[in-house]
Amino acid sequence: MNIIEKLVSGYPTGDVSPQDFIDHLSVGADGWVASWIAVALAVIFGLLVYIIPIIITERDKVGPYPLWLHSFYCAADFMGIWVFLDAWKNYEHFPLFLLLAIGEAIWVGMEVFSLQRALTYEKDINWKPGTPFKTRMTDVIVQVLLSYVSLNLLRFELHDSTMWKFWIFTQVLITTIPGLVLAKRGYKKGHSLLLHIVFICVAVVSFNPWCNMWLAIEPEFFSLSANPWYYITGVVCLILSIRGLITYIKLPDGQ
């Protein structure tokens, strides 16, 4: 099958099960050290893309992410808590599943905090001035609920019991949307040089074809030969994350 046929009709099949995590991350498995490094890097940068924005938001009283992105991540990570707790319960208490569930709970906490700050600091950005708190809160609840049911529907249709097929879209959004928001706003406030460098690192860590977390867990589904669209998407994400950094650098200081 040539490259054109592969891109048009060569879609990989198969599920990513909890057993795949165990097979590739158990101590002593082939390549387990590299796999754990790939997972650790993804988790570290995943924490940084929320810790840094929280610090920025407290400093500038505006953050780098749109409201809907916080709602999306809050729903996704809340779902992740139960996905990994269920895997931990049913697969002999494999320690990574518990660690991932705890990590998801930490992310949910940061996202709830960020939503509260958006309701307070960014109310005139996200709503018309003077919009009552009850209306703003209702909007947030509706967004989170819609994200939650839609993401579960997507998982159901993808046969994605571990969220591993769906989860890559969180990386797509985090590496591209903040730069687009920055360009639209036209000012540096709510962003930082370090944050945009981190976005580039996330794109590299998530989409390089040698050692990324998705490839480590299920190489038959996420290899370059099996899934070229994954890496084409990664190139686009890397380009847009670099564009976001350039946009930040070009904007004048003090805005």
Short mmCIF file of C-alpha atoms in Angstrom, two decimals:
data_model
loop_
_atom_site.label_atom_id
_atom_site.label_comp_id
_atom_site.label_asym_id
_atom_site.label_seq_id
_atom_site.Cartn_x
_atom_site.Cartn_y
_atom_site.Cartn_z
CA MET A 1 0.00 0.00 0.00
CA ASN A 2 1.54 3.32 -1.06
CA ILE A 3 1.51 6.41 1.14
CA ILE A 4 -1.57 7.93 -0.54
CA GLU A 5 -3.59 4.75 -0.07
CA LYS A 6 -2.39 4.55 3.52
CA LEU A 7 -3.59 8.07 4.27
CA VAL A 8 -6.93 7.64 2.50
CA SER A 9 -7.96 4.13 3.48
CA GLY A 10 -5.29 2.50 5.62
CA TYR A 11 -6.81 3.03 9.04
CA PRO A 12 -5.50 0.87 11.91
CA THR A 13 -7.92 -1.28 13.85
CA GLY A 14 -7.85 -2.66 17.35
CA ASP A 15 -8.42 -1.54 20.90
CA VAL A 16 -6.04 -0.20 23.54
CA SER A 17 -6.76 -2.22 26.66
CA PRO A 18 -5.45 -2.01 30.23
CA GLN A 19 -3.46 -5.15 29.46
CA ASP A 20 -1.41 -3.16 26.95
CA PHE A 21 -0.29 -0.88 29.79
CA ILE A 22 0.74 -3.90 31.86
CA ASP A 23 2.54 -5.61 28.97
CA HIS A 24 4.68 -2.59 28.12
CA LEU A 25 5.18 -0.97 31.53
CA SER A 26 5.80 -3.93 33.82
CA VAL A 27 9.32 -3.98 35.20
CA GLY A 28 11.38 -6.31 33.03
CA ALA A 29 9.22 -6.01 29.91
CA ASP A 30 11.00 -5.18 26.67
CA GLY A 31 11.67 -1.43 26.57
CA TRP A 32 9.98 -0.77 29.91
CA VAL A 33 12.48 1.91 30.95
CA ALA A 34 11.92 3.97 27.78
CA SER A 35 8.16 3.50 28.16
CA TRP A 36 8.19 4.80 31.74
CA ILE A 37 10.32 7.77 30.64
CA ALA A 38 7.79 8.58 27.90
CA VAL A 39 4.92 8.40 30.41
CA ALA A 40 6.82 10.49 32.98
CA LEU A 41 7.60 13.23 30.45
CA ALA A 42 3.96 13.41 29.33
CA VAL A 43 2.77 13.66 32.94
CA ILE A 44 5.36 16.31 33.89
CA PHE A 45 4.50 18.55 30.97
CA GLY A 46 0.81 17.85 31.55
CA LEU A 47 1.19 19.29 35.04
CA LEU A 48 3.20 22.27 33.82
CA VAL A 49 0.54 23.34 31.32
CA TYR A 50 -1.78 23.89 34.29
CA ILE A 51 0.60 24.97 37.05
CA ILE A 52 2.14 27.74 34.93
CA PRO A 53 -1.24 29.14 33.76
CA ILE A 54 -2.54 29.17 37.36
CA ILE A 55 0.48 31.27 38.39
CA ILE A 56 -0.03 33.57 35.39
CA THR A 57 -3.74 33.94 36.12
CA GLU A 58 -3.09 34.94 39.70
CA ARG A 59 -0.52 37.47 38.50
CA ASP A 60 -2.37 38.97 35.52
CA LYS A 61 -6.01 38.26 36.49
CA VAL A 62 -6.46 36.64 33.07
CA GLY A 63 -5.34 33.23 31.84
CA PRO A 64 -4.17 31.82 28.50
CA TYR A 65 -7.02 29.35 27.93
CA PRO A 66 -10.57 30.00 26.75
CA LEU A 67 -13.41 28.99 29.06
CA TRP A 68 -14.50 26.05 26.92
CA LEU A 69 -11.03 24.52 27.09
CA HIS A 70 -11.16 24.46 30.89
CA SER A 71 -14.63 22.86 30.70
CA PHE A 72 -13.39 20.25 28.23
CA TYR A 73 -10.40 19.28 30.36
CA CYS A 74 -12.42 19.22 33.57
CA ALA A 75 -14.84 16.72 32.02
CA ALA A 76 -12.09 14.65 30.42
CA ASP A 77 -10.00 14.33 33.57
CA PHE A 78 -13.02 13.61 35.76
CA MET A 79 -13.81 10.77 33.39
CA GLY A 80 -10.18 9.64 33.62
CA ILE A 81 -10.36 9.18 37.39
CA TRP A 82 -12.98 6.44 37.03
CA VAL A 83 -11.36 4.88 33.96
CA PHE A 84 -8.05 4.31 35.74
CA LEU A 85 -9.58 3.38 39.10
CA ASP A 86 -11.63 0.74 37.31
CA ALA A 87 -8.51 -0.55 35.56
CA TRP A 88 -6.61 -0.60 38.87
CA LYS A 89 -9.42 -2.56 40.50
CA ASN A 90 -9.80 -5.11 37.70
CA TYR A 91 -6.18 -5.64 36.67
CA GLU A 92 -4.51 -6.84 39.86
CA HIS A 93 -3.92 -3.35 41.25
CA PHE A 94 -1.25 -2.46 38.68
CA PRO A 95 0.37 0.61 40.33
CA LEU A 96 0.44 2.87 37.27
CA PHE A 97 -3.36 2.85 37.08
CA LEU A 98 -3.63 4.15 40.63
CA LEU A 99 -0.96 6.79 39.94
CA LEU A 100 -2.82 7.92 36.83
CA ALA A 101 -6.12 8.09 38.75
CA ILE A 102 -4.47 10.25 41.42
CA GLY A 103 -2.95 12.42 38.70
CA GLU A 104 -6.37 12.86 37.09
CA ALA A 105 -7.83 13.93 40.46
CA ILE A 106 -5.06 16.55 40.79
CA TRP A 107 -5.80 17.84 37.29
CA VAL A 108 -9.52 18.06 38.05
CA GLY A 109 -8.72 20.11 41.14
CA MET A 110 -6.61 22.52 39.10
CA GLU A 111 -9.30 22.76 36.44
CA VAL A 112 -12.05 23.49 38.96
CA PHE A 113 -9.81 26.20 40.42
CA SER A 114 -9.20 27.61 36.93
CA LEU A 115 -12.93 27.61 36.17
CA GLN A 116 -13.57 29.51 39.38
CA ARG A 117 -10.95 32.07 38.39
CA ALA A 118 -12.50 32.35 34.93
CA LEU A 119 -15.86 33.05 36.57
CA THR A 120 -14.23 35.78 38.67
CA TYR A 121 -11.32 37.31 36.76
CA GLU A 122 -12.49 36.76 33.19
CA LYS A 123 -16.21 37.38 33.56
CA ASP A 124 -16.10 40.39 31.23
CA ILE A 125 -14.15 38.38 28.65
CA ASN A 126 -16.46 35.37 28.64
CA TRP A 127 -19.79 37.13 29.26
CA LYS A 128 -21.39 40.49 28.71
CA PRO A 129 -20.54 42.90 31.53
CA GLY A 130 -23.10 42.63 34.30
CA THR A 131 -24.08 39.01 33.60
CA PRO A 132 -25.30 37.51 36.90
CA PHE A 133 -23.15 34.89 38.62
CA LYS A 134 -25.97 32.33 38.42
CA THR A 135 -26.05 32.65 34.62
CA ARG A 136 -22.27 32.36 34.37
CA MET A 137 -22.22 29.33 36.63
CA THR A 138 -25.00 27.68 34.64
CA ASP A 139 -23.00 28.19 31.45
CA VAL A 140 -19.97 26.48 32.98
CA ILE A 141 -22.02 23.53 34.24
CA VAL A 142 -23.65 23.09 30.83
CA GLN A 143 -20.26 23.17 29.09
CA VAL A 144 -18.76 20.58 31.43
CA LEU A 145 -21.82 18.33 31.15
CA LEU A 146 -21.88 18.55 27.36
CA SER A 147 -18.16 17.76 27.22
CA TYR A 148 -18.59 14.81 29.56
CA VAL A 149 -21.41 13.10 27.68
CA SER A 150 -19.86 13.83 24.28
CA LEU A 151 -16.48 12.43 25.28
CA ASN A 152 -18.08 9.28 26.65
CA LEU A 153 -19.99 8.89 23.39
CA LEU A 154 -16.72 9.28 21.48
CA ARG A 155 -15.05 6.65 23.67
CA PHE A 156 -17.98 4.29 23.12
CA GLU A 157 -17.80 4.68 19.35
CA LEU A 158 -14.00 4.27 19.32
CA HIS A 159 -14.12 1.21 21.61
CA ASP A 160 -11.76 3.24 23.78
CA SER A 161 -11.94 1.67 27.22
CA THR A 162 -8.70 3.28 28.41
CA MET A 163 -9.24 6.71 26.78
CA TRP A 164 -5.96 6.21 24.92
CA LYS A 165 -7.35 6.89 21.44
CA PHE A 166 -9.28 9.91 22.64
CA TRP A 167 -6.61 11.27 24.97
CA ILE A 168 -4.28 12.50 22.25
CA PHE A 169 -6.81 15.22 21.38
CA THR A 170 -6.02 16.87 24.69
CA GLN A 171 -2.48 17.34 23.41
CA VAL A 172 -3.73 18.64 20.07
CA LEU A 173 -5.79 21.32 21.80
CA ILE A 174 -3.21 22.40 24.39
CA THR A 175 -0.47 22.88 21.80
CA THR A 176 -2.59 24.89 19.36
CA ILE A 177 -5.44 26.77 21.02
CA PRO A 178 -3.47 29.05 23.40
CA GLY A 179 -1.42 30.46 20.52
CA LEU A 180 -4.55 31.13 18.51
CA VAL A 181 -6.15 32.83 21.53
CA LEU A 182 -3.01 34.94 21.97
CA ALA A 183 -3.07 36.08 18.34
CA LYS A 184 -6.75 36.98 18.61
CA ARG A 185 -6.32 38.97 21.84
CA GLY A 186 -3.25 40.79 20.60
CA TYR A 187 -1.60 41.28 24.00
CA LYS A 188 0.87 39.34 26.17
CA LYS A 189 -1.13 39.56 29.36
CA GLY A 190 -2.19 36.10 30.48
CA HIS A 191 0.69 34.37 28.69
CA SER A 192 4.41 33.89 29.23
CA LEU A 193 7.51 32.95 27.28
CA LEU A 194 8.02 29.85 29.44
CA LEU A 195 4.48 28.63 28.82
CA HIS A 196 4.84 28.78 25.04
CA ILE A 197 8.16 26.96 25.23
CA VAL A 198 6.39 24.27 27.26
CA PHE A 199 3.72 23.95 24.53
CA ILE A 200 6.48 23.23 22.01
CA CYS A 201 7.93 20.61 24.37
CA VAL A 202 4.49 19.01 24.71
CA ALA A 203 4.20 18.72 20.92
CA VAL A 204 7.65 17.14 20.67
CA VAL A 205 7.12 14.74 23.60
CA SER A 206 3.65 13.71 22.40
CA PHE A 207 4.26 13.30 18.68
CA ASN A 208 7.88 12.29 18.10
CA PRO A 209 7.96 8.89 16.33
CA TRP A 210 10.63 7.35 18.58
CA CYS A 211 9.51 7.69 22.20
CA ASN A 212 6.04 9.02 22.97
CA MET A 213 3.57 7.81 25.58
CA TRP A 214 1.00 6.57 23.07
CA LEU A 215 3.56 4.62 21.05
CA ALA A 216 4.99 3.16 24.27
CA ILE A 217 1.61 1.74 25.34
CA GLU A 218 0.38 0.47 21.97
CA PRO A 219 3.07 0.45 19.25
CA GLU A 220 0.90 -1.48 16.79
CA PHE A 221 -1.70 1.30 16.79
CA PHE A 222 0.50 4.40 17.15
CA SER A 223 3.57 3.56 15.08
CA LEU A 224 4.45 5.75 12.12
CA SER A 225 3.73 2.96 9.65
CA ALA A 226 0.36 2.06 11.18
CA ASN A 227 -0.91 5.56 11.96
CA PRO A 228 0.67 8.28 9.78
CA TRP A 229 -2.20 10.69 10.52
CA TYR A 230 -1.08 10.76 14.15
CA TYR A 231 2.30 12.15 13.14
CA ILE A 232 0.95 14.48 10.46
CA THR A 233 -1.26 15.95 13.18
CA GLY A 234 1.84 16.23 15.37
CA VAL A 235 3.69 18.25 12.73
CA VAL A 236 0.76 20.67 12.50
CA CYS A 237 0.64 20.96 16.30
CA LEU A 238 4.39 21.62 16.46
CA ILE A 239 4.16 24.30 13.77
CA LEU A 240 1.27 26.04 15.52
CA SER A 241 2.99 25.86 18.92
CA ILE A 242 6.09 27.47 17.39
CA ARG A 243 3.85 30.07 15.76
CA GLY A 244 2.36 30.80 19.18
CA LEU A 245 5.84 31.39 20.61
CA ILE A 246 6.75 33.70 17.73
CA THR A 247 3.47 35.58 18.18
CA TYR A 248 4.25 36.08 21.87
CA ILE A 249 7.78 37.32 21.17
CA LYS A 250 6.57 39.79 18.53
CA LEU A 251 3.89 41.34 20.71
CA PRO A 252 5.00 44.53 22.49
CA ASP A 253 5.77 44.38 26.20
CA GLY A 254 3.47 45.97 28.74
CA GLN A 255 0.23 44.78 27.18
#
